[in-house]
Structures are given as structure tokens and as C-alpha cells.
Amino acid sequence: MENKTSEATTVFITPEALLEQWQGHRRLTRRVIEAFPEKELFNFSVGGMRPFATLAKEMIGMAVPGLTGIVTRKWPAFAEAKADTKEELLKLWDDATEHINKYWPEIPEGRFQETDVAFGQWKGAIYWTLLYFIDNEIHHRGQGYVYLRALGIEPPPFWER
């Protein structure tokens, strides 16, 4: 029997499943933030890489305005989030999580396949942009794992999302 399903109608992952995948990564990254002692969160680095707090602020600065741009088609300028303490950083992380959960259902039908220019600089399909946000977080969380291990701290198991 011949498969007559077209590319346009084949769904690999539902929007709800993609959101859960992203939020699973975000829950794990939050636990990585929690694992850091405050001073090291903002100051420790290895090999000239940025401290983990800086990486986390980048992730927050990408997620909230990024999802806003996806929903509204109006992309704000990319800006790193501002936080000077671990408590402030975790609060921003949690606020971003709420923002994502609130606005995700507002992504227009068909939007995942549309091409847009995220933050005025990254052209691609919206699904690609979202996967980039997730990939960027995984990449930076990996740096956090290296930092924690260098500090003698066991990071949370990566498979527990």
C-alpha cells in the first residue's frame, strides 16, 4: 500500500508534546541553577567561558521575548535578563516558565511551519527557532554540568526532567 500522507500533514510531534519537552529541559536547568553556590553561580567559569548565571540570563532573555515574537510576529530586541542574586535569577526563571505556559497556546495554527526572522537576525521556520532555544539551553546546561563537577558538586541526573 502506498503512503499518501503529504509532508504538510505529517505531524512528528504535537505542539503540546514540544512544550512538555522544552519545559522538561527548563525544570532540569532550574535544578542546575539551584545546585550552584551563589558566589560561584555568578563568578565561576572554566576556560574563559561565561559564568552560569550569565548563561541562564541569556536563556531567559531568549525564551520570553522569543515566544512573544512567535505569538505576535513582533520581535523585540534580544536582551539578557537582569538578576544579581540566585533568588532573583530563580524568580526570573519561574516567571519565564509561567510566560511560556501562558502564551504557548496562543501560537497561531500553522505558525510552526512559517518562516520568520527571530530577533531580527535568525531566519528560519518557527519550529527551527524553538528547537534552537531548546538546543541553546541544553548546550549551556552542559557547561553548567562541567562547572559543577569542577566545583566538586554532583549535578542533577540529566535524564530526570
Short mmCIF file of C-alpha atoms in Angstrom, two decimals:
data_model
loop_
_atom_site.label_atom_id
_atom_site.label_comp_id
_atom_site.label_asym_id
_atom_site.label_seq_id
_atom_site.Cartn_x
_atom_site.Cartn_y
_atom_site.Cartn_z
CA MET A 1 0.00 0.00 0.00
CA GLU A 2 1.36 3.40 -0.98
CA ASN A 3 1.73 6.09 1.70
CA LYS A 4 -0.24 9.13 0.53
CA THR A 5 0.46 11.33 3.56
CA SER A 6 1.99 14.60 2.43
CA GLU A 7 4.78 16.39 4.27
CA ALA A 8 2.42 19.24 5.09
CA THR A 9 0.06 16.96 7.04
CA THR A 10 2.58 14.67 8.71
CA VAL A 11 2.99 15.56 12.36
CA PHE A 12 6.12 14.35 14.09
CA ILE A 13 5.38 16.00 17.44
CA THR A 14 2.38 17.89 18.67
CA PRO A 15 2.73 21.45 19.98
CA GLU A 16 1.76 20.16 23.43
CA ALA A 17 4.47 17.49 23.36
CA LEU A 18 7.06 20.02 22.19
CA LEU A 19 6.10 22.34 25.05
CA GLU A 20 6.44 19.48 27.55
CA GLN A 21 9.85 18.61 26.10
CA TRP A 22 11.01 22.22 26.47
CA GLN A 23 9.58 22.57 29.96
CA GLY A 24 11.26 19.30 30.97
CA HIS A 25 14.57 20.82 29.94
CA ARG A 26 13.71 24.02 31.80
CA ARG A 27 12.92 22.07 35.00
CA LEU A 28 16.31 20.38 34.77
CA THR A 29 18.13 23.65 34.09
CA ARG A 30 16.41 25.19 37.11
CA ARG A 31 17.81 22.38 39.25
CA VAL A 32 21.27 23.11 37.84
CA ILE A 33 20.89 26.77 38.88
CA GLU A 34 19.80 25.63 42.36
CA ALA A 35 22.86 23.34 42.66
CA PHE A 36 25.32 26.25 42.42
CA PRO A 37 26.57 28.10 45.46
CA GLU A 38 25.59 31.75 44.97
CA LYS A 39 29.10 33.16 44.57
CA GLU A 40 30.12 30.53 42.02
CA LEU A 41 26.86 30.88 40.11
CA PHE A 42 27.82 34.44 39.22
CA ASN A 43 31.62 34.23 39.15
CA PHE A 44 32.96 30.75 38.43
CA SER A 45 33.94 29.74 34.91
CA VAL A 46 36.23 27.30 33.17
CA GLY A 47 38.44 28.01 30.19
CA GLY A 48 37.21 31.54 29.63
CA MET A 49 33.53 30.54 29.32
CA ARG A 50 30.90 32.79 30.88
CA PRO A 51 29.61 32.13 34.42
CA PHE A 52 26.46 30.01 34.58
CA ALA A 53 24.29 32.90 35.81
CA THR A 54 25.18 34.79 32.63
CA LEU A 55 24.22 31.76 30.56
CA ALA A 56 20.92 31.39 32.44
CA LYS A 57 20.13 35.09 31.94
CA GLU A 58 20.74 34.60 28.21
CA MET A 59 18.30 31.65 28.18
CA ILE A 60 15.66 33.73 29.96
CA GLY A 61 16.29 36.66 27.61
CA MET A 62 15.74 34.36 24.66
CA ALA A 63 12.71 32.41 25.90
CA VAL A 64 10.31 35.16 26.96
CA PRO A 65 10.78 37.66 24.12
CA GLY A 66 11.25 34.76 21.71
CA LEU A 67 7.88 33.25 22.49
CA THR A 68 6.35 36.73 22.40
CA GLY A 69 7.79 37.21 18.90
CA ILE A 70 6.48 33.85 17.78
CA VAL A 71 2.96 34.64 19.01
CA THR A 72 2.77 38.31 17.94
CA ARG A 73 5.14 38.29 14.95
CA LYS A 74 6.77 41.36 16.56
CA TRP A 75 10.28 40.57 17.72
CA PRO A 76 11.75 42.70 20.49
CA ALA A 77 15.49 43.28 20.53
CA PHE A 78 17.40 40.47 22.19
CA ALA A 79 18.48 41.45 25.69
CA GLU A 80 19.94 39.42 28.53
CA ALA A 81 17.74 39.27 31.64
CA LYS A 82 18.89 41.17 34.74
CA ALA A 83 19.48 39.41 38.06
CA ASP A 84 22.15 39.92 40.70
CA THR A 85 21.29 37.14 43.14
CA LYS A 86 20.42 33.47 42.89
CA GLU A 87 16.98 34.24 44.31
CA GLU A 88 16.35 36.89 41.64
CA LEU A 89 17.58 34.54 38.92
CA LEU A 90 15.30 31.71 40.05
CA LYS A 91 12.36 34.16 40.22
CA LEU A 92 13.05 35.29 36.65
CA TRP A 93 13.32 31.63 35.60
CA ASP A 94 9.96 30.83 37.18
CA ASP A 95 8.34 33.93 35.67
CA ALA A 96 9.65 32.88 32.25
CA THR A 97 8.18 29.40 32.75
CA GLU A 98 4.77 30.92 33.53
CA HIS A 99 5.05 33.20 30.48
CA ILE A 100 5.83 30.23 28.24
CA ASN A 101 2.91 28.20 29.62
CA LYS A 102 0.53 31.15 29.29
CA TYR A 103 1.43 32.19 25.74
CA TRP A 104 2.20 28.81 24.15
CA PRO A 105 -1.49 28.07 23.42
CA GLU A 106 -1.67 31.40 21.57
CA ILE A 107 0.75 30.29 18.87
CA PRO A 108 -1.42 30.51 15.74
CA GLU A 109 -2.24 27.31 13.91
CA GLY A 110 0.26 26.73 11.14
CA ARG A 111 2.78 29.14 12.69
CA PHE A 112 5.32 26.40 13.43
CA GLN A 113 5.89 25.97 9.67
CA GLU A 114 6.16 29.69 8.88
CA THR A 115 9.49 31.37 8.28
CA ASP A 116 10.37 34.41 10.38
CA VAL A 117 13.49 36.28 11.44
CA ALA A 118 13.87 35.80 15.20
CA PHE A 119 15.18 38.90 16.95
CA GLY A 120 15.84 40.41 13.52
CA GLN A 121 18.84 38.11 12.99
CA TRP A 122 17.98 34.38 12.78
CA LYS A 123 15.89 33.41 9.75
CA GLY A 124 14.16 30.07 9.84
CA ALA A 125 10.95 28.18 10.37
CA ILE A 126 9.35 28.76 13.76
CA TYR A 127 9.79 25.10 14.72
CA TRP A 128 13.53 25.55 13.98
CA THR A 129 13.62 28.67 16.17
CA LEU A 130 12.00 26.82 19.06
CA LEU A 131 14.41 23.90 18.65
CA TYR A 132 17.25 26.43 18.67
CA PHE A 133 16.01 27.80 22.02
CA ILE A 134 16.00 24.24 23.41
CA ASP A 135 19.38 23.34 21.87
CA ASN A 136 20.93 26.53 23.24
CA GLU A 137 19.66 25.68 26.71
CA ILE A 138 20.98 22.11 26.53
CA HIS A 139 24.37 23.39 25.34
CA HIS A 140 24.66 25.91 28.15
CA ARG A 141 23.36 23.46 30.74
CA GLY A 142 26.19 21.16 29.69
CA GLN A 143 28.59 23.97 30.55
CA GLY A 144 26.88 24.21 33.93
CA TYR A 145 27.48 20.48 34.48
CA VAL A 146 31.18 20.98 33.77
CA TYR A 147 31.30 23.90 36.24
CA LEU A 148 29.50 21.92 38.96
CA ARG A 149 31.82 18.95 38.54
CA ALA A 150 34.86 21.27 38.61
CA LEU A 151 33.49 22.63 41.90
CA GLY A 152 33.11 19.10 43.29
CA ILE A 153 29.29 19.25 43.12
CA GLU A 154 27.30 16.37 41.64
CA PRO A 155 24.89 17.81 39.04
CA PRO A 156 21.32 16.58 38.82
CA PRO A 157 20.84 13.50 36.62
CA PHE A 158 20.28 14.76 33.07
CA TRP A 159 17.57 12.18 32.38
CA GLU A 160 15.33 13.42 35.21
CA ARG A 161 13.30 16.09 33.55
#
